[in-house]
Amino acid sequence: ATSFFQDREVDLHDLSEGAAGLALQWWLSKTVARRLEVFDRLDCIVVTGYGKSRKAWQTTDIKAAALDLLSRLGLDPQILPKNKG
Protein backbone atom coordinates (compact mmCIF):
# COMPACT_ATOMS: atom_id res chain seq x y z
CA ALA A 1 0.00 0.00 0.00
CA THR A 2 1.22 3.48 -0.84
CA SER A 3 1.28 5.96 2.00
CA PHE A 4 -0.34 9.38 1.81
CA PHE A 5 3.01 11.15 1.62
CA GLN A 6 4.39 8.89 -1.12
CA ASP A 7 1.43 9.92 -3.28
CA ARG A 8 2.62 13.53 -3.01
CA GLU A 9 6.08 12.93 -4.49
CA VAL A 10 7.31 11.70 -7.85
CA ASP A 11 10.98 10.99 -8.64
CA LEU A 12 11.94 11.60 -12.28
CA HIS A 13 15.70 11.91 -12.03
CA ASP A 14 16.62 8.53 -13.55
CA LEU A 15 14.40 9.02 -16.61
CA SER A 16 15.00 10.58 -20.00
CA GLU A 17 13.41 13.99 -20.59
CA GLY A 18 10.60 12.47 -22.68
CA ALA A 19 9.91 9.64 -20.24
CA ALA A 20 9.98 12.11 -17.35
CA GLY A 21 7.37 14.29 -19.07
CA LEU A 22 5.09 11.32 -19.65
CA ALA A 23 5.57 10.06 -16.09
CA LEU A 24 4.81 13.51 -14.68
CA GLN A 25 1.63 13.81 -16.76
CA TRP A 26 0.51 10.32 -15.71
CA TRP A 27 1.23 11.05 -12.02
CA LEU A 28 -0.68 14.33 -12.16
CA SER A 29 -3.69 12.77 -13.90
CA LYS A 30 -3.91 9.64 -11.76
CA THR A 31 -2.42 10.27 -8.34
CA VAL A 32 -2.65 14.03 -7.84
CA ALA A 33 -6.08 14.33 -9.46
CA ARG A 34 -7.41 11.65 -7.09
CA ARG A 35 -6.07 13.57 -4.08
CA LEU A 36 -7.61 16.81 -5.33
CA GLU A 37 -11.04 15.16 -5.19
CA VAL A 38 -10.62 15.32 -1.40
CA PHE A 39 -8.42 18.42 -0.90
CA ASP A 40 -8.70 21.93 -2.34
CA ARG A 41 -4.92 22.34 -2.42
CA LEU A 42 -2.09 19.86 -2.46
CA ASP A 43 1.61 20.65 -2.19
CA CYS A 44 3.64 18.04 -4.03
CA ILE A 45 7.30 17.38 -4.72
CA VAL A 46 8.73 16.58 -8.15
CA VAL A 47 12.29 15.25 -7.86
CA THR A 48 14.32 15.92 -11.00
CA GLY A 49 17.92 15.81 -9.85
CA TYR A 50 20.28 18.59 -10.86
CA GLY A 51 22.23 16.98 -13.68
CA LYS A 52 25.17 15.65 -11.68
CA SER A 53 25.16 12.36 -13.63
CA ARG A 54 24.35 13.98 -16.99
CA LYS A 55 26.99 13.32 -19.63
CA ALA A 56 28.72 16.36 -21.16
CA TRP A 57 27.16 15.61 -24.55
CA GLN A 58 23.61 15.37 -23.21
CA THR A 59 21.44 18.43 -23.73
CA THR A 60 18.31 17.32 -21.91
CA ASP A 61 17.17 19.13 -18.79
CA ILE A 62 14.48 17.28 -16.83
CA LYS A 63 14.03 20.11 -14.31
CA ALA A 64 13.44 22.71 -17.04
CA ALA A 65 11.05 20.38 -18.88
CA ALA A 66 9.10 19.63 -15.69
CA LEU A 67 8.85 23.32 -14.77
CA ASP A 68 7.67 24.12 -18.30
CA LEU A 69 5.02 21.38 -18.25
CA LEU A 70 3.70 22.38 -14.83
CA SER A 71 3.55 26.04 -15.89
CA ARG A 72 1.73 25.18 -19.14
CA LEU A 73 -0.83 23.28 -17.06
CA GLY A 74 -1.51 26.44 -15.06
CA LEU A 75 0.19 25.18 -11.93
CA ASP A 76 2.61 27.22 -9.82
CA PRO A 77 5.84 25.21 -9.68
CA GLN A 78 8.44 26.43 -7.20
CA ILE A 79 11.96 25.28 -6.53
CA LEU A 80 12.51 24.55 -2.87
CA PRO A 81 15.14 26.81 -1.28
CA LYS A 82 18.52 25.12 -0.82
CA ASN A 83 17.51 22.26 -3.13
CA LYS A 84 19.48 21.81 -6.33
CA GLY A 85 17.20 19.20 -7.87
mmCIF file of N, CA, C and O in Angstrom:
data_model
loop_
_atom_site.group_PDB
_atom_site.id
_atom_site.type_symbol
_atom_site.label_atom_id
_atom_site.label_comp_id
_atom_site.label_asym_id
_atom_site.label_seq_id
_atom_site.Cartn_x
_atom_site.Cartn_y
_atom_site.Cartn_z
ATOM 1 N N ALA A 1 0.844 -1.189 0.000
ATOM 2 C CA ALA A 1 0.000 0.000 0.000
ATOM 3 C C ALA A 1 0.882 1.242 0.000
ATOM 4 O O ALA A 1 1.893 1.299 0.682
ATOM 5 N N THR A 2 0.485 2.220 -0.751
ATOM 6 C CA THR A 2 1.219 3.476 -0.840
ATOM 7 C C THR A 2 0.732 4.418 0.242
ATOM 8 O O THR A 2 -0.452 4.579 0.440
ATOM 9 N N SER A 3 1.674 5.041 0.936
ATOM 10 C CA SER A 3 1.285 5.964 1.998
ATOM 11 C C SER A 3 0.821 7.287 1.408
ATOM 12 O O SER A 3 1.098 7.608 0.257
ATOM 13 N N PHE A 4 0.155 8.071 2.227
ATOM 14 C CA PHE A 4 -0.342 9.379 1.806
ATOM 15 C C PHE A 4 0.796 10.249 1.290
ATOM 16 O O PHE A 4 0.691 10.886 0.267
ATOM 17 N N PHE A 5 1.917 10.271 1.993
ATOM 18 C CA PHE A 5 3.012 11.149 1.620
ATOM 19 C C PHE A 5 3.720 10.685 0.356
ATOM 20 O O PHE A 5 4.197 11.497 -0.417
ATOM 21 N N GLN A 6 3.788 9.381 0.104
ATOM 22 C CA GLN A 6 4.394 8.893 -1.123
ATOM 23 C C GLN A 6 3.579 9.327 -2.333
ATOM 24 O O GLN A 6 4.131 9.543 -3.407
ATOM 25 N N ASP A 7 2.286 9.463 -2.178
ATOM 26 C CA ASP A 7 1.434 9.919 -3.277
ATOM 27 C C ASP A 7 1.727 11.366 -3.654
ATOM 28 O O ASP A 7 1.349 11.796 -4.729
ATOM 29 N N ARG A 8 2.377 12.100 -2.780
ATOM 30 C CA ARG A 8 2.625 13.527 -3.011
ATOM 31 C C ARG A 8 4.008 13.794 -3.593
ATOM 32 O O ARG A 8 4.417 14.932 -3.725
ATOM 33 N N GLU A 9 4.740 12.757 -3.948
ATOM 34 C CA GLU A 9 6.083 12.934 -4.491
ATOM 35 C C GLU A 9 6.302 11.999 -5.672
ATOM 36 O O GLU A 9 5.894 10.844 -5.635
ATOM 37 N N VAL A 10 6.940 12.523 -6.708
ATOM 38 C CA VAL A 10 7.314 11.701 -7.854
ATOM 39 C C VAL A 10 8.793 11.953 -8.141
ATOM 40 O O VAL A 10 9.261 13.093 -8.082
ATOM 41 N N ASP A 11 9.536 10.893 -8.394
ATOM 42 C CA ASP A 11 10.977 10.990 -8.643
ATOM 43 C C ASP A 11 11.239 10.701 -10.123
ATOM 44 O O ASP A 11 11.009 9.601 -10.598
ATOM 45 N N LEU A 12 11.723 11.708 -10.838
ATOM 46 C CA LEU A 12 11.939 11.598 -12.278
ATOM 47 C C LEU A 12 13.419 11.548 -12.659
ATOM 48 O O LEU A 12 13.744 11.414 -13.827
ATOM 49 N N HIS A 13 14.305 11.627 -11.703
ATOM 50 C CA HIS A 13 15.699 11.909 -12.035
ATOM 51 C C HIS A 13 16.445 10.795 -12.750
ATOM 52 O O HIS A 13 17.489 11.048 -13.320
ATOM 53 N N ASP A 14 15.943 9.598 -12.810
ATOM 54 C CA ASP A 14 16.623 8.533 -13.554
ATOM 55 C C ASP A 14 16.020 8.318 -14.939
ATOM 56 O O ASP A 14 16.380 7.379 -15.630
ATOM 57 N N LEU A 15 15.100 9.185 -15.341
ATOM 58 C CA LEU A 15 14.398 9.022 -16.613
ATOM 59 C C LEU A 15 14.956 9.968 -17.673
ATOM 60 O O LEU A 15 15.586 10.966 -17.352
ATOM 61 N N SER A 16 14.676 9.647 -18.929
ATOM 62 C CA SER A 16 15.001 10.584 -20.002
ATOM 63 C C SER A 16 14.011 11.744 -19.917
ATOM 64 O O SER A 16 12.983 11.657 -19.235
ATOM 65 N N GLU A 17 14.296 12.820 -20.628
ATOM 66 C CA GLU A 17 13.407 13.985 -20.592
ATOM 67 C C GLU A 17 11.995 13.621 -21.074
ATOM 68 O O GLU A 17 11.005 14.017 -20.477
ATOM 69 N N GLY A 18 11.905 12.864 -22.154
ATOM 70 C CA GLY A 18 10.600 12.468 -22.679
ATOM 71 C C GLY A 18 9.846 11.556 -21.735
ATOM 72 O O GLY A 18 8.655 11.749 -21.487
ATOM 73 N N ALA A 19 10.538 10.560 -21.188
ATOM 74 C CA ALA A 19 9.909 9.644 -20.242
ATOM 75 C C ALA A 19 9.489 10.377 -18.975
ATOM 76 O O ALA A 19 8.434 10.096 -18.405
ATOM 77 N N ALA A 20 10.311 11.335 -18.541
ATOM 78 C CA ALA A 20 9.980 12.114 -17.348
ATOM 79 C C ALA A 20 8.708 12.929 -17.572
ATOM 80 O O ALA A 20 7.850 13.011 -16.695
ATOM 81 N N GLY A 21 8.574 13.524 -18.758
ATOM 82 C CA GLY A 21 7.366 14.291 -19.068
ATOM 83 C C GLY A 21 6.121 13.422 -19.056
ATOM 84 O O GLY A 21 5.088 13.804 -18.502
ATOM 85 N N LEU A 22 6.223 12.241 -19.653
ATOM 86 C CA LEU A 22 5.085 11.320 -19.654
ATOM 87 C C LEU A 22 4.750 10.839 -18.242
ATOM 88 O O LEU A 22 3.580 10.760 -17.858
ATOM 89 N N ALA A 23 5.792 10.518 -17.471
ATOM 90 C CA ALA A 23 5.571 10.056 -16.093
ATOM 91 C C ALA A 23 4.925 11.154 -15.253
ATOM 92 O O ALA A 23 4.017 10.885 -14.456
ATOM 93 N N LEU A 24 5.370 12.387 -15.432
ATOM 94 C CA LEU A 24 4.808 13.512 -14.685
ATOM 95 C C LEU A 24 3.340 13.717 -15.052
ATOM 96 O O LEU A 24 2.499 13.898 -14.171
ATOM 97 N N GLN A 25 3.024 13.664 -16.334
ATOM 98 C CA GLN A 25 1.630 13.807 -16.761
ATOM 99 C C GLN A 25 0.762 12.682 -16.207
ATOM 100 O O GLN A 25 -0.352 12.919 -15.745
ATOM 101 N N TRP A 26 1.269 11.460 -16.241
ATOM 102 C CA TRP A 26 0.508 10.320 -15.713
ATOM 103 C C TRP A 26 0.276 10.510 -14.220
ATOM 104 O O TRP A 26 -0.836 10.334 -13.717
ATOM 105 N N TRP A 27 1.332 10.870 -13.471
ATOM 106 C CA TRP A 27 1.235 11.046 -12.018
ATOM 107 C C TRP A 27 0.229 12.139 -11.672
ATOM 108 O O TRP A 27 -0.584 11.976 -10.768
ATOM 109 N N LEU A 28 0.278 13.248 -12.413
ATOM 110 C CA LEU A 28 -0.677 14.329 -12.161
ATOM 111 C C LEU A 28 -2.110 13.884 -12.438
ATOM 112 O O LEU A 28 -3.019 14.188 -11.672
ATOM 113 N N SER A 29 -2.321 13.152 -13.514
ATOM 114 C CA SER A 29 -3.685 12.772 -13.905
ATOM 115 C C SER A 29 -4.255 11.649 -13.053
ATOM 116 O O SER A 29 -5.468 11.575 -12.865
ATOM 117 N N LYS A 30 -3.415 10.784 -12.546
ATOM 118 C CA LYS A 30 -3.912 9.640 -11.764
ATOM 119 C C LYS A 30 -3.810 9.879 -10.259
ATOM 120 O O LYS A 30 -4.797 9.786 -9.546
ATOM 121 N N THR A 31 -2.648 10.175 -9.780
ATOM 122 C CA THR A 31 -2.422 10.274 -8.340
ATOM 123 C C THR A 31 -2.848 11.620 -7.778
ATOM 124 O O THR A 31 -3.630 11.693 -6.833
ATOM 125 N N VAL A 32 -2.346 12.697 -8.362
ATOM 126 C CA VAL A 32 -2.651 14.029 -7.839
ATOM 127 C C VAL A 32 -4.121 14.365 -8.043
ATOM 128 O O VAL A 32 -4.781 14.887 -7.137
ATOM 129 N N ALA A 33 -4.659 14.044 -9.194
ATOM 130 C CA ALA A 33 -6.079 14.329 -9.460
ATOM 131 C C ALA A 33 -6.973 13.624 -8.447
ATOM 132 O O ALA A 33 -7.957 14.198 -7.972
ATOM 133 N N ARG A 34 -6.626 12.402 -8.085
ATOM 134 C CA ARG A 34 -7.408 11.653 -7.095
ATOM 135 C C ARG A 34 -7.362 12.350 -5.731
ATOM 136 O O ARG A 34 -8.367 12.459 -5.044
ATOM 137 N N ARG A 35 -6.189 12.856 -5.358
ATOM 138 C CA ARG A 35 -6.065 13.573 -4.084
ATOM 139 C C ARG A 35 -6.853 14.874 -4.093
ATOM 140 O O ARG A 35 -7.388 15.301 -3.074
ATOM 141 N N LEU A 36 -6.908 15.531 -5.247
ATOM 142 C CA LEU A 36 -7.615 16.812 -5.329
ATOM 143 C C LEU A 36 -9.134 16.638 -5.298
ATOM 144 O O LEU A 36 -9.858 17.619 -5.174
ATOM 145 N N GLU A 37 -9.611 15.416 -5.395
ATOM 146 C CA GLU A 37 -11.042 15.163 -5.190
ATOM 147 C C GLU A 37 -11.407 15.351 -3.722
ATOM 148 O O GLU A 37 -12.554 15.600 -3.393
ATOM 149 N N VAL A 38 -10.410 15.233 -2.849
ATOM 150 C CA VAL A 38 -10.617 15.324 -1.405
ATOM 151 C C VAL A 38 -10.134 16.667 -0.846
ATOM 152 O O VAL A 38 -10.749 17.222 0.053
ATOM 153 N N PHE A 39 -9.045 17.193 -1.408
ATOM 154 C CA PHE A 39 -8.423 18.416 -0.896
ATOM 155 C C PHE A 39 -8.536 19.537 -1.921
ATOM 156 O O PHE A 39 -8.468 19.295 -3.119
ATOM 157 N N ASP A 40 -8.661 20.773 -1.438
ATOM 158 C CA ASP A 40 -8.696 21.931 -2.336
ATOM 159 C C ASP A 40 -7.309 22.284 -2.855
ATOM 160 O O ASP A 40 -7.158 22.826 -3.940
ATOM 161 N N ARG A 41 -6.306 22.001 -2.063
ATOM 162 C CA ARG A 41 -4.921 22.337 -2.419
ATOM 163 C C ARG A 41 -4.037 21.173 -1.997
ATOM 164 O O ARG A 41 -4.274 20.531 -0.983
ATOM 165 N N LEU A 42 -3.003 20.955 -2.776
ATOM 166 C CA LEU A 42 -2.093 19.859 -2.461
ATOM 167 C C LEU A 42 -0.678 20.269 -2.863
ATOM 168 O O LEU A 42 -0.416 20.556 -4.034
ATOM 169 N N ASP A 43 0.209 20.367 -1.897
ATOM 170 C CA ASP A 43 1.608 20.651 -2.187
ATOM 171 C C ASP A 43 2.314 19.334 -2.470
ATOM 172 O O ASP A 43 2.225 18.393 -1.679
ATOM 173 N N CYS A 44 2.972 19.261 -3.602
ATOM 174 C CA CYS A 44 3.638 18.035 -4.025
ATOM 175 C C CYS A 44 5.097 18.321 -4.336
ATOM 176 O O CYS A 44 5.489 19.463 -4.544
ATOM 177 N N ILE A 45 5.880 17.260 -4.417
ATOM 178 C CA ILE A 45 7.298 17.379 -4.722
ATOM 179 C C ILE A 45 7.596 16.573 -5.982
ATOM 180 O O ILE A 45 7.246 15.399 -6.073
ATOM 181 N N VAL A 46 8.266 17.232 -6.924
ATOM 182 C CA VAL A 46 8.726 16.582 -8.145
ATOM 183 C C VAL A 46 10.249 16.568 -8.083
ATOM 184 O O VAL A 46 10.885 17.622 -8.117
ATOM 185 N N VAL A 47 10.835 15.390 -7.952
ATOM 186 C CA VAL A 47 12.288 15.248 -7.855
ATOM 187 C C VAL A 47 12.838 15.079 -9.269
ATOM 188 O O VAL A 47 12.438 14.166 -9.981
ATOM 189 N N THR A 48 13.748 15.975 -9.661
ATOM 190 C CA THR A 48 14.319 15.916 -10.999
ATOM 191 C C THR A 48 15.818 15.664 -10.998
ATOM 192 O O THR A 48 16.378 15.321 -12.028
ATOM 193 N N GLY A 49 16.464 15.837 -9.872
ATOM 194 C CA GLY A 49 17.919 15.813 -9.848
ATOM 195 C C GLY A 49 18.431 17.127 -10.397
ATOM 196 O O GLY A 49 17.671 17.967 -10.865
ATOM 197 N N TYR A 50 19.735 17.321 -10.362
ATOM 198 C CA TYR A 50 20.283 18.589 -10.864
ATOM 199 C C TYR A 50 21.327 18.382 -11.946
ATOM 200 O O TYR A 50 22.091 19.281 -12.271
ATOM 201 N N GLY A 51 21.352 17.218 -12.545
ATOM 202 C CA GLY A 51 22.230 16.980 -13.679
ATOM 203 C C GLY A 51 23.620 16.493 -13.347
ATOM 204 O O GLY A 51 24.485 16.455 -14.207
ATOM 205 N N LYS A 52 23.841 16.095 -12.109
ATOM 206 C CA LYS A 52 25.171 15.645 -11.685
ATOM 207 C C LYS A 52 25.653 14.453 -12.522
ATOM 208 O O LYS A 52 26.822 14.372 -12.874
ATOM 209 N N SER A 53 24.750 13.554 -12.875
ATOM 210 C CA SER A 53 25.156 12.363 -13.627
ATOM 211 C C SER A 53 24.971 12.529 -15.136
ATOM 212 O O SER A 53 25.239 11.617 -15.895
ATOM 213 N N ARG A 54 24.546 13.715 -15.566
ATOM 214 C CA ARG A 54 24.352 13.980 -16.992
ATOM 215 C C ARG A 54 25.699 14.001 -17.702
ATOM 216 O O ARG A 54 26.657 14.601 -17.231
ATOM 217 N N LYS A 55 25.769 13.327 -18.825
ATOM 218 C CA LYS A 55 26.991 13.321 -19.631
ATOM 219 C C LYS A 55 27.179 14.685 -20.292
ATOM 220 O O LYS A 55 26.215 15.383 -20.578
ATOM 221 N N ALA A 56 28.414 15.062 -20.572
ATOM 222 C CA ALA A 56 28.718 16.363 -21.156
ATOM 223 C C ALA A 56 28.016 16.570 -22.492
ATOM 224 O O ALA A 56 27.649 17.690 -22.841
ATOM 225 N N TRP A 57 27.783 15.503 -23.236
ATOM 226 C CA TRP A 57 27.157 15.613 -24.554
ATOM 227 C C TRP A 57 25.639 15.638 -24.489
ATOM 228 O O TRP A 57 24.983 15.906 -25.488
ATOM 229 N N GLN A 58 25.065 15.375 -23.332
ATOM 230 C CA GLN A 58 23.607 15.368 -23.207
ATOM 231 C C GLN A 58 23.087 16.793 -23.057
ATOM 232 O O GLN A 58 23.641 17.591 -22.303
ATOM 233 N N THR A 59 22.009 17.082 -23.767
ATOM 234 C CA THR A 59 21.439 18.429 -23.729
ATOM 235 C C THR A 59 20.077 18.467 -23.046
ATOM 236 O O THR A 59 19.463 19.517 -22.979
ATOM 237 N N THR A 60 19.623 17.336 -22.551
ATOM 238 C CA THR A 60 18.307 17.319 -21.915
ATOM 239 C C THR A 60 18.376 17.939 -20.528
ATOM 240 O O THR A 60 19.407 17.924 -19.868
ATOM 241 N N ASP A 61 17.253 18.492 -20.101
ATOM 242 C CA ASP A 61 17.166 19.129 -18.793
ATOM 243 C C ASP A 61 15.792 18.788 -18.208
ATOM 244 O O ASP A 61 14.792 19.420 -18.537
ATOM 245 N N ILE A 62 15.746 17.761 -17.374
ATOM 246 C CA ILE A 62 14.479 17.284 -16.827
ATOM 247 C C ILE A 62 13.818 18.350 -15.963
ATOM 248 O O ILE A 62 12.601 18.542 -16.037
ATOM 249 N N LYS A 63 14.616 19.075 -15.175
ATOM 250 C CA LYS A 63 14.028 20.109 -14.313
ATOM 251 C C LYS A 63 13.341 21.189 -15.147
ATOM 252 O O LYS A 63 12.208 21.574 -14.874
ATOM 253 N N ALA A 64 14.021 21.678 -16.191
ATOM 254 C CA ALA A 64 13.438 22.713 -17.042
ATOM 255 C C ALA A 64 12.176 22.194 -17.740
ATOM 256 O O ALA A 64 11.176 22.913 -17.831
ATOM 257 N N ALA A 65 12.214 20.954 -18.205
ATOM 258 C CA ALA A 65 11.050 20.383 -18.883
ATOM 259 C C ALA A 65 9.879 20.226 -17.916
ATOM 260 O O ALA A 65 8.723 20.503 -18.271
ATOM 261 N N ALA A 66 10.159 19.793 -16.689
ATOM 262 C CA ALA A 66 9.098 19.627 -15.689
ATOM 263 C C ALA A 66 8.496 20.980 -15.311
ATOM 264 O O ALA A 66 7.269 21.117 -15.219
ATOM 265 N N LEU A 67 9.348 21.977 -15.096
ATOM 266 C CA LEU A 67 8.850 23.317 -14.770
ATOM 267 C C LEU A 67 7.989 23.870 -15.902
ATOM 268 O O LEU A 67 6.940 24.470 -15.663
ATOM 269 N N ASP A 68 8.427 23.652 -17.139
ATOM 270 C CA ASP A 68 7.671 24.118 -18.299
ATOM 271 C C ASP A 68 6.305 23.430 -18.377
ATOM 272 O O ASP A 68 5.283 24.090 -18.570
ATOM 273 N N LEU A 69 6.288 22.116 -18.200
ATOM 274 C CA LEU A 69 5.024 21.375 -18.251
ATOM 275 C C LEU A 69 4.068 21.834 -17.159
ATOM 276 O O LEU A 69 2.891 22.104 -17.421
ATOM 277 N N LEU A 70 4.559 21.956 -15.942
ATOM 278 C CA LEU A 70 3.703 22.382 -14.832
ATOM 279 C C LEU A 70 3.157 23.792 -15.070
ATOM 280 O O LEU A 70 1.987 24.057 -14.799
ATOM 281 N N SER A 71 3.998 24.672 -15.596
ATOM 282 C CA SER A 71 3.552 26.041 -15.894
ATOM 283 C C SER A 71 2.496 26.047 -16.993
ATOM 284 O O SER A 71 1.487 26.758 -16.900
ATOM 285 N N ARG A 72 2.707 25.246 -18.048
ATOM 286 C CA ARG A 72 1.731 25.178 -19.141
ATOM 287 C C ARG A 72 0.386 24.633 -18.672
ATOM 288 O O ARG A 72 -0.654 24.954 -19.239
ATOM 289 N N LEU A 73 0.412 23.826 -17.629
ATOM 290 C CA LEU A 73 -0.828 23.277 -17.062
ATOM 291 C C LEU A 73 -1.506 24.253 -16.100
ATOM 292 O O LEU A 73 -2.519 23.932 -15.496
ATOM 293 N N GLY A 74 -0.921 25.435 -15.936
ATOM 294 C CA GLY A 74 -1.514 26.443 -15.063
ATOM 295 C C GLY A 74 -1.203 26.241 -13.599
ATOM 296 O O GLY A 74 -1.844 26.841 -12.734
ATOM 297 N N LEU A 75 -0.211 25.412 -13.312
ATOM 298 C CA LEU A 75 0.187 25.176 -11.927
ATOM 299 C C LEU A 75 1.294 26.163 -11.570
ATOM 300 O O LEU A 75 1.840 26.842 -12.429
ATOM 301 N N ASP A 76 1.619 26.253 -10.309
ATOM 302 C CA ASP A 76 2.607 27.218 -9.822
ATOM 303 C C ASP A 76 3.824 26.476 -9.279
ATOM 304 O O ASP A 76 3.998 26.364 -8.067
ATOM 305 N N PRO A 77 4.684 25.962 -10.175
ATOM 306 C CA PRO A 77 5.845 25.214 -9.680
ATOM 307 C C PRO A 77 6.857 26.136 -9.011
ATOM 308 O O PRO A 77 7.086 27.256 -9.459
ATOM 309 N N GLN A 78 7.425 25.663 -7.925
ATOM 310 C CA GLN A 78 8.438 26.431 -7.205
ATOM 311 C C GLN A 78 9.586 25.510 -6.846
ATOM 312 O O GLN A 78 9.372 24.348 -6.517
ATOM 313 N N ILE A 79 10.779 26.044 -6.926
ATOM 314 C CA ILE A 79 11.964 25.281 -6.535
ATOM 315 C C ILE A 79 12.188 25.515 -5.047
ATOM 316 O O ILE A 79 12.238 26.655 -4.602
ATOM 317 N N LEU A 80 12.309 24.430 -4.306
ATOM 318 C CA LEU A 80 12.513 24.548 -2.869
ATOM 319 C C LEU A 80 13.853 25.225 -2.586
ATOM 320 O O LEU A 80 14.853 24.914 -3.227
ATOM 321 N N PRO A 81 13.885 26.154 -1.629
ATOM 322 C CA PRO A 81 15.141 26.807 -1.276
ATOM 323 C C PRO A 81 16.179 25.759 -0.830
ATOM 324 O O PRO A 81 15.831 24.759 -0.221
ATOM 325 N N LYS A 82 17.410 25.992 -1.199
ATOM 326 C CA LYS A 82 18.524 25.116 -0.821
ATOM 327 C C LYS A 82 18.404 23.709 -1.414
ATOM 328 O O LYS A 82 18.974 22.769 -0.885
ATOM 329 N N ASN A 83 17.650 23.564 -2.497
ATOM 330 C CA ASN A 83 17.512 22.262 -3.131
ATOM 331 C C ASN A 83 17.928 22.398 -4.587
ATOM 332 O O ASN A 83 17.292 23.094 -5.360
ATOM 333 N N LYS A 84 18.967 21.703 -4.968
ATOM 334 C CA LYS A 84 19.481 21.805 -6.329
ATOM 335 C C LYS A 84 18.625 21.045 -7.339
ATOM 336 O O LYS A 84 18.653 21.339 -8.518
ATOM 337 N N GLY A 85 17.940 20.012 -6.894
ATOM 338 C CA GLY A 85 17.198 19.202 -7.866
ATOM 339 C C GLY A 85 15.846 18.897 -7.404
ATOM 340 O O GLY A 85 15.070 18.244 -7.988
#
